[in-house]
Amino acid sequence: VGSEMCIRDSKSGKASFDKVFALASDTTQSIEARVAAIFTCKQLIGKASTPYLAKLVKDDAVREYALRAMTDRKSELEGVPVELYVNALNDPNPRVVQQALVGLERLKAKDAAPAIIAASTKWTEPGISPRLKHTAMQALSSLGNTKALMAGIADPKTRWLCLKAINELHSAEVVDGLIAMSQSSKDGEQTLDVLITLARLHFKEADWDGKAWWGTRPDDRGPYYKPVEWEASAKIRTALEQGYTKLPEKLQGKYLSGLATNRIAISQLKIPGLDPVMAALGNPQPAPDQVKVLIDAAKDKSKPFDRRLECYQAVLRGNSKTVLPQQIDILATWSTEAKLPTEGAQAINDFVNETKRGEQIKPLRQIAAKGSDAVSTLAWKAILTVTTSPLAKDRWREEAKK
């Protein structure tokens, strides 16, 4: 109310502003009163308040609010000192850093990108939500300093942030830089990260035609709602095809999964030396012939178990009508192995105890009647678990007991 009255009384001019600024500068006043005064100063004389608010940046108690006020209106950014925001990137108070990032983006301070990237290595954010890095990512993407972002990729400490920012930049300069880096890098992890970023840039969001709207079924595939190719798509596709052989074998499966996540059909790429198992792993919805390849690989004791587990999980992405017998076939084979790894035993246990087994009593009985001893044992174990599960519905229990 007080600030509104001051604004309405702005005809009193400089005298009114001086009184409000004095309140904002008075360290004996409460933070709430000083913050109200800071934004009142901004409202009273607009961009002319910048030199005064800049003085308050020296005060730890109100620094974040002074930074926020100076860039609060994009139409009043003239004369705002960029260096104050750059210095604030290293402030011990994360709230100050947050306002510094927002301010630099609003000021379009492209040259500040290296400072943002460097400062990000010092931020410590408790909890699971890295707000500062997320804000930095958005700021870097908006500033579009490609040279600084490319330099940041070389450092493992800043690679994640820079690549996340680049994800939003569909430009020839970015694509050419990433392709050159993927071809010259000797670091397998860096090459993988760069290639997956290229996969993200292969498509872009289609321009809205003014007609399409939300449907009744959610589409959570991402990263775009309506992906379309753009000028650099062909160049990116070639780089993705060549990139597979540049990766060590242990990273190739992760690479193919990254392509699938970005909705790039592995079957449409000309990847030299691609193993059929790896091709099937990279397909978001494996074809019937690929499912057979995956099942055989999952049951193959000569393969590393982590690869067998990947194959099992890929089978689960197949046709929902046929996946149950395929799933049991693999798990039954595992159950007969003398030295089954912990991950395999856990997969069997998860299958037996999964709540939706209650909806599958009839097909489980059919599988148990026709399958091998191992298959029958696993199917019956799942049925019997339904009868004792506290999560099972009564009708499921009754059907299981018949």
JSON list of N, CA and C in Angstrom, two decimals, residues 27-28 94 194 218 274 336-337 346:
[
{"chain": "A", "resi": 27, "resn": "THR", "atom": "N", "xyz": [19.90, 0.03, 6.74]},
{"chain": "A", "resi": 27, "resn": "THR", "atom": "CA", "xyz": [20.14, -1.33, 7.22]},
{"chain": "A", "resi": 27, "resn": "THR", "atom": "C", "xyz": [19.43, -1.63, 8.54]},
{"chain": "A", "resi": 28, "resn": "THR", "atom": "N", "xyz": [18.86, -0.61, 9.17]},
{"chain": "A", "resi": 28, "resn": "THR", "atom": "CA", "xyz": [18.12, -0.87, 10.42]},
{"chain": "A", "resi": 28, "resn": "THR", "atom": "C", "xyz": [16.68, -1.29, 10.15]},
{"chain": "A", "resi": 94, "resn": "PRO", "atom": "N", "xyz": [22.98, -18.77, -3.37]},
{"chain": "A", "resi": 94, "resn": "PRO", "atom": "CA", "xyz": [22.42, -19.25, -4.65]},
{"chain": "A", "resi": 94, "resn": "PRO", "atom": "C", "xyz": [21.28, -18.38, -5.17]},
{"chain": "A", "resi": 194, "resn": "VAL", "atom": "N", "xyz": [28.37, -36.25, -27.52]},
{"chain": "A", "resi": 194, "resn": "VAL", "atom": "CA", "xyz": [28.23, -35.36, -28.67]},
{"chain": "A", "resi": 194, "resn": "VAL", "atom": "C", "xyz": [27.31, -35.98, -29.72]},
{"chain": "A", "resi": 218, "resn": "PRO", "atom": "N", "xyz": [-2.24, -38.92, -24.28]},
{"chain": "A", "resi": 218, "resn": "PRO", "atom": "CA", "xyz": [-0.97, -38.20, -24.11]},
{"chain": "A", "resi": 218, "resn": "PRO", "atom": "C", "xyz": [0.15, -38.86, -24.89]},
{"chain": "A", "resi": 274, "resn": "LEU", "atom": "N", "xyz": [27.03, -53.12, -38.02]},
{"chain": "A", "resi": 274, "resn": "LEU", "atom": "CA", "xyz": [26.07, -53.17, -36.91]},
{"chain": "A", "resi": 274, "resn": "LEU", "atom": "C", "xyz": [25.58, -54.60, -36.69]},
{"chain": "A", "resi": 336, "resn": "THR", "atom": "N", "xyz": [17.10, -71.64, -14.53]},
{"chain": "A", "resi": 336, "resn": "THR", "atom": "CA", "xyz": [17.79, -72.93, -14.50]},
{"chain": "A", "resi": 336, "resn": "THR", "atom": "C", "xyz": [19.31, -72.78, -14.42]},
{"chain": "A", "resi": 337, "resn": "GLU", "atom": "N", "xyz": [19.79, -71.53, -14.49]},
{"chain": "A", "resi": 337, "resn": "GLU", "atom": "CA", "xyz": [21.24, -71.30, -14.48]},
{"chain": "A", "resi": 337, "resn": "GLU", "atom": "C", "xyz": [21.78, -71.33, -13.06]},
{"chain": "A", "resi": 346, "resn": "GLN", "atom": "N", "xyz": [16.61, -60.83, -9.63]},
{"chain": "A", "resi": 346, "resn": "GLN", "atom": "CA", "xyz": [15.70, -59.74, -9.33]},
{"chain": "A", "resi": 346, "resn": "GLN", "atom": "C", "xyz": [14.64, -59.60, -10.41]}
]
